């Protein structure tokens, strides 16, 4: 398998991260120590939108920790990061009224429509961040994802990433979430550029979370 197309890194016991496509420059410098040139950004400053689905606060949240470490790295490298806090924003679930026609304004003039959607439409990279809830994304994040319906076509073709944390450390812990995300990506014609799936990381006290955080940071640095 071409290592530029798919790299699976397993180490540190419960550590699992997937970097696909161009994101590999984060951890795989070539023999000369020069980062792979097929980077996500191609050397440009990216507009990144990060949607966080954890209700936990900054000090408590494990998934927000990954997001923050990633954002620190990305900003250091000159990219702009907009974070949307799905759990603490005014959001409404899609009512399926079809007023948007899958290509226009939503009937809800809430924080998704006013603040998130304009940023997403202009973004180069969208990152879904979630704690694992019953082996899927949190309801807080799912509400936002369902609202992508209003701009299904315009959000097509974006580069995307998934970051998640879970208490369980069985190797199959993230399987359902990963499949769901990859299925959405397939339907939306998204290019998945990386996944940080932190199993066995149910609290901020778990030392392995730092290693996943380091990885998220490194990915942000080397987009
Ligand atoms: C409602 C709920 C459902 C959960 N379901 C799962 C699960 O299915 N598998 C798992 O490994 N952990 C599960 N957890 C644990 C969380 O995924 C884990 O504690 C995570 O680190 C929390 O992330 P956060 O601090 O960013 O919110 C669940 C926690 C809650 C509150």
mmCIF file of N, CA and C and ligand atoms in Angstrom, residues 54 56 60-63 131-135 165-168 173 201-202, ligand 1:
data_model
loop_
_atom_site.group_PDB
_atom_site.id
_atom_site.type_symbol
_atom_site.label_atom_id
_atom_site.label_comp_id
_atom_site.label_asym_id
_atom_site.label_seq_id
_atom_site.Cartn_x
_atom_site.Cartn_y
_atom_site.Cartn_z
ATOM 1 N N UNK A 54 -18.601 18.412 22.244
ATOM 2 C CA UNK A 54 -18.578 18.014 23.656
ATOM 3 C C UNK A 54 -19.255 19.063 24.528
ATOM 4 N N UNK A 56 -18.595 19.181 27.687
ATOM 5 C CA UNK A 56 -17.661 19.452 28.786
ATOM 6 C C UNK A 56 -16.907 20.760 28.556
ATOM 7 N N UNK A 60 -12.234 20.212 31.433
ATOM 8 C CA UNK A 60 -12.677 18.837 31.624
ATOM 9 C C UNK A 60 -12.647 18.011 30.325
ATOM 10 N N UNK A 61 -12.879 18.662 29.223
ATOM 11 C CA UNK A 61 -13.134 17.921 27.983
ATOM 12 C C UNK A 61 -11.873 17.313 27.366
ATOM 13 N N UNK A 62 -11.982 16.049 27.022
ATOM 14 C CA UNK A 62 -10.871 15.355 26.362
ATOM 15 C C UNK A 62 -10.851 15.666 24.857
ATOM 16 N N UNK A 63 -12.023 15.720 24.254
ATOM 17 C CA UNK A 63 -12.050 15.967 22.807
ATOM 18 C C UNK A 63 -11.688 17.421 22.503
ATOM 19 N N UNK A 131 -16.911 13.634 21.531
ATOM 20 C CA UNK A 131 -16.729 12.490 22.420
ATOM 21 C C UNK A 131 -17.550 11.338 21.832
ATOM 22 N N UNK A 132 -17.151 10.124 22.085
ATOM 23 C CA UNK A 132 -17.926 8.983 21.589
ATOM 24 C C UNK A 132 -19.127 8.782 22.512
ATOM 25 N N UNK A 133 -20.322 8.877 21.979
ATOM 26 C CA UNK A 133 -21.555 8.652 22.749
ATOM 27 C C UNK A 133 -22.295 7.462 22.136
ATOM 28 N N UNK A 134 -22.379 6.404 22.894
ATOM 29 C CA UNK A 134 -22.998 5.163 22.414
ATOM 30 C C UNK A 134 -22.485 4.802 21.021
ATOM 31 N N UNK A 135 -21.184 4.866 20.910
ATOM 32 C CA UNK A 135 -20.435 4.425 19.733
ATOM 33 C C UNK A 135 -20.703 5.250 18.470
ATOM 34 N N UNK A 165 -12.751 11.174 21.135
ATOM 35 C CA UNK A 165 -12.208 10.506 22.312
ATOM 36 C C UNK A 165 -13.253 9.537 22.850
ATOM 37 N N UNK A 166 -12.770 8.474 23.503
ATOM 38 C CA UNK A 166 -13.685 7.468 24.055
ATOM 39 C C UNK A 166 -13.100 6.882 25.323
ATOM 40 N N UNK A 167 -13.970 6.369 26.172
ATOM 41 C CA UNK A 167 -13.527 5.699 27.390
ATOM 42 C C UNK A 167 -12.966 4.316 27.074
ATOM 43 N N UNK A 168 -13.695 3.575 26.273
ATOM 44 C CA UNK A 168 -13.282 2.194 25.958
ATOM 45 C C UNK A 168 -11.969 2.172 25.194
ATOM 46 N N UNK A 173 -13.614 0.035 19.271
ATOM 47 C CA UNK A 173 -14.376 1.118 19.918
ATOM 48 C C UNK A 173 -14.898 2.164 18.936
ATOM 49 N N UNK A 201 -9.332 7.056 26.370
ATOM 50 C CA UNK A 201 -9.045 8.436 26.798
ATOM 51 C C UNK A 201 -10.308 9.098 27.346
ATOM 52 N N UNK A 202 -10.907 8.454 28.342
ATOM 53 C CA UNK A 202 -12.194 8.937 28.865
ATOM 54 C C UNK A 202 -12.098 10.091 29.833
HETATM 55 C C1 LIG B 1 -23.799 9.849 27.153
HETATM 56 C C2 LIG B 1 -22.436 9.242 27.089
HETATM 57 C C3 LIG B 1 -22.218 8.166 26.256
HETATM 58 C C4 LIG B 1 -20.957 7.602 26.153
HETATM 59 N N1 LIG B 1 -20.785 6.532 25.333
HETATM 60 C C5 LIG B 1 -19.564 5.983 25.207
HETATM 61 C C6 LIG B 1 -19.349 4.879 24.336
HETATM 62 O O1 LIG B 1 -20.257 4.400 23.672
HETATM 63 N N2 LIG B 1 -18.095 4.334 24.294
HETATM 64 C C7 LIG B 1 -17.049 4.852 25.009
HETATM 65 O O2 LIG B 1 -15.955 4.337 24.905
HETATM 66 N N3 LIG B 1 -17.214 5.929 25.818
HETATM 67 C C8 LIG B 1 -18.443 6.502 25.932
HETATM 68 N N4 LIG B 1 -18.615 7.590 26.753
HETATM 69 C C9 LIG B 1 -17.437 8.205 27.390
HETATM 70 C C10 LIG B 1 -16.944 9.423 26.615
HETATM 71 O O3 LIG B 1 -16.823 9.174 25.240
HETATM 72 C C11 LIG B 1 -15.566 9.847 27.122
HETATM 73 O O4 LIG B 1 -15.599 10.079 28.514
HETATM 74 C C12 LIG B 1 -15.023 11.053 26.407
HETATM 75 O O5 LIG B 1 -13.653 11.188 26.742
HETATM 76 C C13 LIG B 1 -15.729 12.333 26.791
HETATM 77 O O6 LIG B 1 -15.213 13.389 26.003
HETATM 78 P P1 LIG B 1 -15.354 14.929 26.396
HETATM 79 O O7 LIG B 1 -14.724 15.094 27.740
HETATM 80 O O8 LIG B 1 -14.637 15.677 25.341
HETATM 81 O O9 LIG B 1 -16.821 15.247 26.417
HETATM 82 C C14 LIG B 1 -19.884 8.136 26.894
HETATM 83 C C15 LIG B 1 -20.105 9.235 27.754
HETATM 84 C C16 LIG B 1 -21.363 9.777 27.849
HETATM 85 C C17 LIG B 1 -21.587 10.956 28.771
#
